[in-house]
Amino acid sequence: MVNIDFLGVVFALLSFIFPRIFIASHIDKIFLKKRYWACLLLLHIFVAHIHIALSWIGVSLFYYLIFFYKVKMRKDVALFYSLYLFISYSSIFGFFSSTFYRIFSTQRLSLFYAESIGLALSLISAYIVSLFMKYIYISPKIIGNLYFLTLLSYSNTVFLILSAMRISTTVLIVENNTFITNFDTAISLFIFIGYLLTTSHIHERQLSWTYEQQIEQKEQENHNLNQLVTKLGTLYDEIRGFRHDFAGIISSLAPAIDHQDMSTVDKLFHEAFLPMNQKLSKADYTAFNLKNIEDIAFRNVLAQKMIQAQAEQIEFHLEARQLIPKVDTPMLEVIRLLSILLDNAIEGASATDHPVITVALTHEGSTVTFTVQNTRQPGPIDARKIWEKGYSTKGEQRGIGLAMVLEIIHQFDNVEIETRIDTDTFTQSLIFEERGAS
């Protein structure tokens, strides 16, 4: 009998810890680390020792500390997700458990059977919460945008009120308050509806914002491509002008050679050929190398970043002298990888006196290598810490890009990255291997 009661205690702890870790992992996988299970358990035991109903507060505090200190969220965003996770589970679990216990009584059951039912209810509630979080998804990347500051403040206020209602109701039920006990189901239903309406509103606002951003992105892409077409047209006109000038010089050079007029030949060489050669050498015709790139993701990102670099007066060179085939990696991930590396290169180069970015693409066997090198300010860079989320040499609220690059690369077994840090340059190479290639 003692063993069964002990198992009942284990079930009680599992019904408290597992659902909260499970739903939190939908926001960030960091919650799956075993040490955080232990932290939640200890915090629960400590707070429950003061008052069992106050363990809800311990859960919210646990969420907030992880989001703020470990995930590196802003304070308001960390508060939002701590309240969001708390009210998501507590509202659904509170409604289903109060409805169940109003129909079925467990007072006469042993600890083992009572906690078994409690564990089953908590697991069912956690599964329902995960479905809500899937279909009414609130993206951490979007909700943290400054555009949502007002909505975030409003949502935090609503969730705080609902959380206070849930906690105070639980306290009064533990104290055997007859009125609250009789109306617990109705209160739980009200909290659940409030949670559902708030999250649905946030979800709709995120969808609208995402749609607007997609439209703006398409317009920006069209604008950038139009600028690129204009640039290529200008370069083509220059080449036509060179061809016309070259034909004129040749036509003038031929008679001078025929008559052995070396003074005229010397004059044409120094006053026409040499200036033309210098002008051709200084002109940037690397944009024409885009035609050698078959992969649309590569071509579009490079075209946009070339225009961006030109607008910021950064010298941009593209080397792709051979045919570059499509890589065996999803287009969206390729765009994200290239965009992060090129954005970092533009930002790093722009801080130097003579900003230069050089991008080289090579194809050898089953491997495509994308290399971007940028000038940088002199100074020490920790080659290990640059991959950590939150680390940056550019100030606070930065240092997410390279951590995201590493996260994307870890999803694929055919993509690698190499980094080289020199005194005045920073170089990174993405190596795409064809899947199945030996």
Short mmCIF file of C-alpha atoms in Angstrom, two decimals:
data_model
loop_
_atom_site.label_atom_id
_atom_site.label_comp_id
_atom_site.label_asym_id
_atom_site.label_seq_id
_atom_site.Cartn_x
_atom_site.Cartn_y
_atom_site.Cartn_z
CA MET A 1 0.00 0.00 0.00
CA VAL A 2 2.90 2.34 0.77
CA ASN A 3 4.36 1.72 -2.68
CA ILE A 4 1.04 2.55 -4.31
CA ASP A 5 0.75 5.80 -2.34
CA PHE A 6 4.34 6.67 -3.27
CA LEU A 7 3.43 6.09 -6.89
CA GLY A 8 0.49 8.41 -6.36
CA VAL A 9 2.90 11.13 -5.19
CA VAL A 10 5.04 10.55 -8.29
CA PHE A 11 1.93 10.88 -10.47
CA ALA A 12 1.04 14.14 -8.70
CA LEU A 13 4.49 15.58 -9.41
CA LEU A 14 4.40 14.40 -13.02
CA SER A 15 0.94 15.91 -13.55
CA PHE A 16 2.34 19.24 -12.40
CA ILE A 17 5.72 19.25 -14.16
CA PHE A 18 5.33 17.39 -17.47
CA PRO A 19 2.42 19.40 -19.00
CA ARG A 20 4.11 22.71 -18.23
CA ILE A 21 7.42 21.62 -19.72
CA PHE A 22 5.65 20.08 -22.71
CA ILE A 23 3.73 23.24 -23.70
CA ALA A 24 6.72 25.49 -23.00
CA SER A 25 8.85 23.43 -25.40
CA HIS A 26 6.51 24.58 -28.20
CA ILE A 27 7.91 28.08 -27.70
CA ASP A 28 11.56 27.14 -27.14
CA LYS A 29 13.27 23.73 -27.00
CA ILE A 30 15.46 24.93 -24.13
CA PHE A 31 12.74 23.79 -21.70
CA LEU A 32 13.45 20.16 -22.60
CA LYS A 33 16.77 20.29 -20.75
CA LYS A 34 16.59 18.09 -17.65
CA ARG A 35 18.02 20.74 -15.34
CA TYR A 36 14.97 22.91 -15.96
CA TRP A 37 12.69 20.02 -14.98
CA ALA A 38 14.59 19.90 -11.69
CA CYS A 39 14.35 23.69 -11.27
CA LEU A 40 10.58 23.62 -11.78
CA LEU A 41 10.21 20.74 -9.32
CA LEU A 42 12.22 22.52 -6.60
CA LEU A 43 10.38 25.78 -7.17
CA HIS A 44 7.04 23.96 -6.98
CA ILE A 45 7.97 22.25 -3.71
CA PHE A 46 9.18 25.53 -2.20
CA VAL A 47 6.11 27.58 -3.18
CA ALA A 48 3.64 24.75 -2.42
CA HIS A 49 5.13 24.54 1.07
CA ILE A 50 3.87 28.09 1.65
CA HIS A 51 0.46 27.46 0.04
CA ILE A 52 -0.42 24.77 -2.50
CA ALA A 53 -2.54 27.15 -4.55
CA LEU A 54 0.39 29.57 -4.96
CA SER A 55 2.33 27.01 -7.01
CA TRP A 56 0.72 28.69 -10.05
CA ILE A 57 2.78 31.80 -9.28
CA GLY A 58 5.90 29.66 -9.13
CA VAL A 59 5.17 28.37 -12.63
CA SER A 60 4.83 31.90 -14.08
CA LEU A 61 8.04 32.97 -12.33
CA PHE A 62 9.84 29.90 -13.71
CA TYR A 63 8.72 30.71 -17.27
CA TYR A 64 9.71 34.36 -16.95
CA LEU A 65 13.20 33.64 -15.65
CA ILE A 66 13.96 31.16 -18.46
CA PHE A 67 12.61 33.43 -21.21
CA PHE A 68 14.38 36.53 -19.91
CA TYR A 69 17.76 35.15 -18.79
CA LYS A 70 18.24 32.13 -21.05
CA VAL A 71 16.23 32.78 -24.23
CA LYS A 72 17.23 36.49 -24.06
CA MET A 73 13.75 37.89 -24.66
CA ARG A 74 12.87 41.48 -23.82
CA LYS A 75 11.19 41.94 -20.44
CA ASP A 76 7.75 42.64 -21.90
CA VAL A 77 7.99 39.70 -24.31
CA ALA A 78 9.24 37.38 -21.53
CA LEU A 79 6.31 38.50 -19.37
CA PHE A 80 3.89 37.90 -22.24
CA TYR A 81 5.05 34.33 -22.84
CA SER A 82 5.17 33.47 -19.14
CA LEU A 83 1.55 34.65 -18.74
CA TYR A 84 0.53 33.16 -22.10
CA LEU A 85 1.80 29.68 -21.18
CA PHE A 86 0.38 29.92 -17.67
CA ILE A 87 -3.10 31.00 -18.73
CA SER A 88 -3.14 28.60 -21.72
CA TYR A 89 -2.77 25.57 -19.52
CA SER A 90 -4.52 26.79 -16.38
CA SER A 91 -7.63 27.95 -18.25
CA ILE A 92 -8.09 24.70 -20.16
CA PHE A 93 -7.09 22.43 -17.28
CA GLY A 94 -9.22 24.45 -14.85
CA PHE A 95 -12.30 24.17 -17.05
CA PHE A 96 -11.98 20.45 -17.80
CA SER A 97 -11.02 19.44 -14.26
CA SER A 98 -13.78 21.48 -12.61
CA THR A 99 -16.32 19.99 -15.04
CA PHE A 100 -15.02 16.46 -14.44
CA TYR A 101 -14.96 16.71 -10.63
CA ARG A 102 -18.43 18.23 -10.59
CA ILE A 103 -19.70 15.04 -12.26
CA PHE A 104 -17.35 12.49 -10.68
CA SER A 105 -16.14 12.57 -7.08
CA THR A 106 -12.70 11.20 -6.18
CA GLN A 107 -12.90 11.80 -2.43
CA ARG A 108 -13.26 8.11 -1.61
CA LEU A 109 -10.51 6.98 -3.95
CA SER A 110 -7.01 6.20 -2.75
CA LEU A 111 -4.17 8.61 -3.46
CA PHE A 112 -2.93 6.40 -6.28
CA TYR A 113 -6.25 6.35 -8.18
CA ALA A 114 -7.03 10.01 -7.48
CA GLU A 115 -3.65 11.16 -8.78
CA SER A 116 -3.90 8.78 -11.74
CA ILE A 117 -7.07 10.60 -12.78
CA GLY A 118 -5.36 13.95 -12.15
CA LEU A 119 -2.41 12.91 -14.33
CA ALA A 120 -4.76 11.80 -17.13
CA LEU A 121 -6.63 15.13 -17.01
CA SER A 122 -3.37 17.10 -17.05
CA LEU A 123 -2.03 15.16 -20.04
CA ILE A 124 -5.29 15.60 -21.96
CA SER A 125 -5.29 19.33 -21.15
CA ALA A 126 -1.65 19.67 -22.23
CA TYR A 127 -2.46 17.96 -25.55
CA ILE A 128 -5.43 20.29 -26.12
CA VAL A 129 -3.21 23.29 -25.32
CA SER A 130 -0.64 22.07 -27.86
CA LEU A 131 -3.40 21.92 -30.50
CA PHE A 132 -4.47 25.48 -29.69
CA MET A 133 -0.86 26.63 -29.87
CA LYS A 134 -0.50 24.93 -33.25
CA TYR A 135 -3.64 26.33 -34.90
CA ILE A 136 -3.68 29.69 -33.08
CA TYR A 137 0.07 30.13 -33.36
CA ILE A 138 1.73 33.18 -31.82
CA SER A 139 5.21 33.55 -33.27
CA PRO A 140 7.96 34.75 -30.89
CA LYS A 141 9.77 36.33 -33.85
CA ILE A 142 6.73 38.44 -34.72
CA ILE A 143 5.33 39.33 -31.29
CA GLY A 144 8.73 40.75 -30.33
CA ASN A 145 8.54 43.25 -33.20
CA LEU A 146 8.25 46.89 -32.08
CA TYR A 147 5.08 47.15 -34.18
CA PHE A 148 3.29 45.03 -31.57
CA LEU A 149 4.25 47.08 -28.47
CA THR A 150 0.70 48.35 -27.91
CA LEU A 151 -0.84 44.93 -28.52
CA LEU A 152 1.75 43.35 -26.22
CA SER A 153 0.90 45.78 -23.40
CA TYR A 154 -2.83 45.16 -23.87
CA SER A 155 -2.38 41.39 -23.93
CA ASN A 156 -0.18 41.40 -20.82
CA THR A 157 -2.87 43.37 -18.97
CA VAL A 158 -5.61 40.92 -20.00
CA PHE A 159 -3.49 37.88 -19.14
CA LEU A 160 -2.55 39.40 -15.77
CA ILE A 161 -6.24 39.87 -14.91
CA LEU A 162 -7.11 36.34 -16.03
CA SER A 163 -4.13 34.89 -14.13
CA ALA A 164 -5.12 36.77 -10.97
CA MET A 165 -8.64 35.38 -11.31
CA ARG A 166 -7.32 31.85 -11.78
CA ILE A 167 -4.94 32.04 -8.80
CA SER A 168 -7.43 33.70 -6.44
CA THR A 169 -10.12 31.19 -7.42
CA THR A 170 -7.76 28.31 -6.71
CA VAL A 171 -6.83 29.80 -3.31
CA LEU A 172 -10.50 30.16 -2.33
CA ILE A 173 -11.30 26.61 -3.46
CA VAL A 174 -8.48 25.26 -1.30
CA GLU A 175 -9.93 27.32 1.58
CA ASN A 176 -13.32 25.62 0.92
CA ASN A 177 -15.15 28.81 -0.06
CA THR A 178 -18.66 27.59 -0.86
CA PHE A 179 -19.56 30.32 -3.34
CA ILE A 180 -16.41 29.93 -5.43
CA THR A 181 -16.69 26.15 -5.29
CA ASN A 182 -20.23 26.30 -6.69
CA PHE A 183 -19.29 28.68 -9.50
CA ASP A 184 -15.81 27.38 -10.27
CA THR A 185 -16.87 25.87 -13.60
CA ALA A 186 -18.49 29.13 -14.77
CA ILE A 187 -15.42 31.13 -13.70
CA SER A 188 -13.13 28.64 -15.46
CA LEU A 189 -15.26 28.93 -18.61
CA PHE A 190 -15.04 32.74 -18.45
CA ILE A 191 -11.24 32.59 -18.11
CA PHE A 192 -11.01 30.11 -20.98
CA ILE A 193 -13.15 32.32 -23.27
CA GLY A 194 -11.08 35.37 -22.33
CA TYR A 195 -7.89 33.47 -23.17
CA LEU A 196 -9.33 32.20 -26.46
CA LEU A 197 -10.53 35.64 -27.60
CA THR A 198 -7.23 37.31 -26.70
CA THR A 199 -5.02 34.74 -28.41
CA SER A 200 -7.28 34.68 -31.49
CA HIS A 201 -7.02 38.47 -31.74
CA ILE A 202 -3.22 38.33 -31.49
CA HIS A 203 -3.10 35.56 -34.08
CA GLU A 204 -5.24 37.55 -36.52
CA ARG A 205 -3.08 40.64 -36.03
CA GLN A 206 0.03 38.57 -36.73
CA LEU A 207 -1.48 37.12 -39.90
CA SER A 208 -2.40 40.61 -41.13
CA TRP A 209 1.06 41.94 -40.31
CA THR A 210 2.74 38.98 -42.04
CA TYR A 211 0.62 39.50 -45.15
CA GLU A 212 1.48 43.22 -45.21
CA GLN A 213 5.16 42.40 -44.78
CA GLN A 214 5.03 39.93 -47.66
CA ILE A 215 3.46 42.57 -49.91
CA GLU A 216 6.11 45.13 -48.89
CA GLN A 217 8.84 42.55 -49.45
CA LYS A 218 7.55 41.77 -52.95
CA GLU A 219 7.38 45.49 -53.74
CA GLN A 220 10.92 45.95 -52.43
CA GLU A 221 12.14 42.97 -54.45
CA ASN A 222 10.55 44.40 -57.59
CA HIS A 223 12.11 47.78 -56.84
CA ASN A 224 15.54 46.19 -56.31
CA LEU A 225 15.26 44.12 -59.48
CA ASN A 226 14.22 47.21 -61.44
CA GLN A 227 17.29 49.00 -60.08
CA LEU A 228 19.44 46.03 -61.08
CA VAL A 229 17.97 46.02 -64.59
CA THR A 230 18.69 49.77 -64.80
CA LYS A 231 22.26 49.18 -63.63
CA LEU A 232 22.80 46.38 -66.15
CA GLY A 233 21.35 48.61 -68.86
CA THR A 234 23.79 51.38 -67.92
CA LEU A 235 26.70 48.94 -68.01
CA TYR A 236 25.54 47.68 -71.39
CA ASP A 237 25.41 51.23 -72.74
CA GLU A 238 28.95 51.79 -71.45
CA ILE A 239 30.14 48.67 -73.25
CA ARG A 240 28.45 49.83 -76.46
CA GLY A 241 30.20 53.18 -76.03
CA PHE A 242 33.55 51.44 -75.54
CA ARG A 243 32.93 49.36 -78.64
CA HIS A 244 32.15 52.46 -80.69
CA ASP A 245 35.22 54.30 -79.33
CA PHE A 246 37.40 51.25 -79.89
CA ALA A 247 36.26 51.00 -83.51
CA GLY A 248 37.09 54.69 -84.00
CA ILE A 249 40.54 54.28 -82.48
CA ILE A 250 41.29 51.24 -84.63
CA SER A 251 40.17 53.08 -87.76
CA SER A 252 42.55 55.93 -86.86
CA LEU A 253 45.35 53.56 -85.91
CA ALA A 254 45.37 51.58 -89.16
CA PRO A 255 46.50 54.44 -91.48
CA ALA A 256 49.15 55.53 -88.97
CA ILE A 257 50.61 52.03 -88.93
CA ASP A 258 50.45 51.78 -92.72
CA HIS A 259 52.42 55.05 -93.05
CA GLN A 260 54.77 54.18 -90.21
CA ASP A 261 53.59 57.34 -88.40
CA MET A 262 54.91 56.35 -84.95
CA SER A 263 54.15 59.73 -83.39
CA THR A 264 50.45 59.25 -84.18
CA VAL A 265 50.58 55.63 -82.92
CA ASP A 266 52.25 56.81 -79.69
CA LYS A 267 49.68 59.58 -79.24
CA LEU A 268 46.72 57.18 -79.78
CA PHE A 269 48.23 54.69 -77.37
CA HIS A 270 48.78 57.15 -74.52
CA GLU A 271 45.73 59.37 -75.07
CA ALA A 272 43.16 56.76 -76.09
CA PHE A 273 44.14 53.16 -75.35
CA LEU A 274 45.55 53.68 -71.84
CA PRO A 275 42.62 55.84 -70.52
CA MET A 276 40.14 53.35 -72.00
CA ASN A 277 41.97 50.43 -70.37
CA GLN A 278 41.97 52.20 -66.99
CA LYS A 279 38.29 52.96 -67.28
CA LEU A 280 37.51 49.36 -68.18
CA SER A 281 39.59 48.12 -65.24
CA LYS A 282 37.81 50.38 -62.74
CA ALA A 283 34.29 49.68 -64.02
CA ASP A 284 32.30 47.09 -62.10
CA TYR A 285 30.81 44.52 -64.44
CA THR A 286 30.46 41.75 -61.85
CA ALA A 287 26.66 42.02 -61.92
CA PHE A 288 26.77 40.19 -65.27
CA ASN A 289 28.04 37.12 -63.37
CA LEU A 290 24.49 36.61 -62.05
CA LYS A 291 23.72 34.91 -65.37
CA ASN A 292 26.05 32.04 -64.38
CA ILE A 293 23.96 31.22 -61.29
CA GLU A 294 21.12 28.76 -61.91
CA ASP A 295 19.77 28.77 -58.34
CA ILE A 296 16.98 31.39 -58.10
CA ALA A 297 17.46 31.78 -54.34
CA PHE A 298 21.14 32.67 -54.81
CA ARG A 299 20.42 35.00 -57.71
CA ASN A 300 17.60 36.95 -56.03
CA VAL A 301 19.39 37.42 -52.70
CA LEU A 302 22.61 38.51 -54.41
CA ALA A 303 20.77 40.94 -56.66
CA GLN A 304 19.05 42.57 -53.67
CA LYS A 305 22.22 42.79 -51.59
CA MET A 306 24.24 44.21 -54.50
CA ILE A 307 21.71 47.04 -54.79
CA GLN A 308 21.70 47.53 -51.01
CA ALA A 309 25.51 47.67 -50.92
CA GLN A 310 25.55 50.16 -53.78
CA ALA A 311 23.04 52.37 -51.92
CA GLU A 312 25.33 52.33 -48.88
CA GLN A 313 28.36 53.08 -51.08
CA ILE A 314 30.01 49.73 -50.42
CA GLU A 315 32.20 48.25 -53.15
CA PHE A 316 30.65 44.88 -54.05
CA HIS A 317 32.37 42.25 -56.19
CA LEU A 318 30.72 39.06 -57.40
CA GLU A 319 32.85 36.24 -58.77
CA ALA A 320 30.98 33.41 -60.49
CA ARG A 321 32.94 32.64 -63.61
CA GLN A 322 31.64 29.08 -64.03
CA LEU A 323 28.11 27.71 -64.13
CA ILE A 324 26.73 27.38 -60.57
CA PRO A 325 23.98 24.72 -60.38
CA LYS A 326 21.07 24.58 -57.94
CA VAL A 327 21.93 23.34 -54.45
CA ASP A 328 20.16 20.41 -52.81
CA THR A 329 18.77 22.51 -49.93
CA PRO A 330 15.26 24.05 -49.47
CA MET A 331 14.99 27.49 -51.08
CA LEU A 332 13.66 29.21 -47.93
CA GLU A 333 16.60 28.01 -45.85
CA VAL A 334 19.09 29.04 -48.57
CA ILE A 335 17.57 32.54 -48.63
CA ARG A 336 17.76 32.81 -44.84
CA LEU A 337 21.38 31.65 -44.73
CA LEU A 338 22.59 33.94 -47.52
CA SER A 339 20.61 36.93 -46.24
CA ILE A 340 22.08 36.65 -42.74
CA LEU A 341 25.67 36.33 -43.98
CA LEU A 342 25.33 39.16 -46.50
CA ASP A 343 23.55 41.44 -44.02
CA ASN A 344 26.36 40.83 -41.54
CA ALA A 345 28.91 41.55 -44.27
CA ILE A 346 27.22 44.81 -45.22
CA GLU A 347 27.00 45.90 -41.60
CA GLY A 348 30.62 44.94 -40.91
CA ALA A 349 31.99 46.58 -44.05
CA SER A 350 30.00 49.80 -43.60
CA ALA A 351 31.89 50.48 -40.36
CA THR A 352 35.24 50.66 -42.20
CA ASP A 353 36.90 53.53 -44.07
CA HIS A 354 37.07 51.62 -47.36
CA PRO A 355 34.12 49.17 -47.31
CA VAL A 356 34.51 46.21 -49.65
CA ILE A 357 32.51 42.98 -49.97
CA THR A 358 33.62 40.13 -52.20
CA VAL A 359 31.35 37.18 -52.93
CA ALA A 360 32.69 34.13 -54.75
CA LEU A 361 30.75 31.08 -55.93
CA THR A 362 32.51 27.95 -57.11
CA HIS A 363 31.35 24.54 -58.27
CA GLU A 364 33.55 21.50 -58.01
CA GLY A 365 32.18 17.97 -58.41
CA SER A 366 29.09 17.70 -56.19
CA THR A 367 29.97 20.75 -54.08
CA VAL A 368 28.89 24.38 -54.38
CA THR A 369 30.80 26.84 -52.18
CA PHE A 370 29.47 30.30 -51.35
CA THR A 371 32.14 32.58 -49.83
CA VAL A 372 31.56 36.12 -48.59
CA GLN A 373 34.40 38.30 -47.36
CA ASN A 374 34.04 41.80 -45.95
CA THR A 375 36.38 44.40 -44.55
CA ARG A 376 36.03 44.92 -40.81
CA GLN A 377 37.26 47.20 -38.09
CA PRO A 378 40.45 45.94 -36.45
CA GLY A 379 40.05 44.39 -33.03
CA PRO A 380 39.69 41.02 -31.31
CA ILE A 381 36.76 38.72 -32.16
CA ASP A 382 36.10 35.56 -30.17
CA ALA A 383 35.70 32.86 -32.85
CA ARG A 384 33.79 30.63 -30.41
CA LYS A 385 31.38 33.17 -28.96
CA ILE A 386 30.19 34.58 -32.30
CA TRP A 387 27.90 31.54 -32.62
CA GLU A 388 26.22 32.11 -29.26
CA LYS A 389 22.76 33.68 -29.22
CA GLY A 390 22.99 37.17 -27.79
CA TYR A 391 26.72 37.66 -28.38
CA SER A 392 27.63 40.59 -30.58
CA THR A 393 30.34 43.21 -31.00
CA LYS A 394 27.66 45.68 -32.15
CA GLY A 395 25.79 46.29 -28.87
CA GLU A 396 22.70 44.95 -27.12
CA GLN A 397 19.74 43.15 -28.68
CA ARG A 398 22.02 41.80 -31.42
CA GLY A 399 23.93 38.61 -32.10
CA ILE A 400 21.00 36.50 -33.27
CA GLY A 401 22.07 36.00 -36.91
CA LEU A 402 24.98 33.59 -36.65
CA ALA A 403 23.24 31.58 -33.94
CA MET A 404 20.33 31.18 -36.36
CA VAL A 405 22.75 30.20 -39.15
CA LEU A 406 24.10 27.42 -36.96
CA GLU A 407 20.57 26.33 -36.05
CA ILE A 408 19.59 26.08 -39.74
CA ILE A 409 22.77 24.22 -40.73
CA HIS A 410 22.23 21.64 -37.99
CA GLN A 411 18.97 20.69 -39.73
CA PHE A 412 20.86 19.43 -42.79
CA ASP A 413 23.68 16.95 -43.13
CA ASN A 414 24.86 18.36 -46.47
CA VAL A 415 25.59 21.96 -45.42
CA GLU A 416 28.70 23.17 -43.60
CA ILE A 417 30.16 26.54 -42.72
CA GLU A 418 33.76 27.66 -42.34
CA THR A 419 34.91 30.93 -40.78
CA ARG A 420 38.19 32.79 -41.07
CA ILE A 421 38.98 35.94 -39.09
CA ASP A 422 41.92 38.02 -40.28
CA THR A 423 43.22 41.36 -39.09
CA ASP A 424 41.07 43.48 -41.38
CA THR A 425 38.70 40.96 -43.05
CA PHE A 426 36.01 38.51 -41.99
CA THR A 427 35.35 35.54 -44.27
CA GLN A 428 32.64 32.88 -44.16
CA SER A 429 32.09 29.99 -46.56
CA LEU A 430 28.91 27.98 -46.93
CA ILE A 431 29.57 24.54 -48.43
CA PHE A 432 26.58 22.84 -50.05
CA GLU A 433 27.05 19.15 -50.83
CA GLU A 434 24.71 17.21 -53.07
CA ARG A 435 22.71 14.73 -51.02
CA GLY A 436 23.88 11.16 -51.43
CA ALA A 437 27.21 12.22 -52.88
CA SER A 438 30.20 10.35 -51.55
#
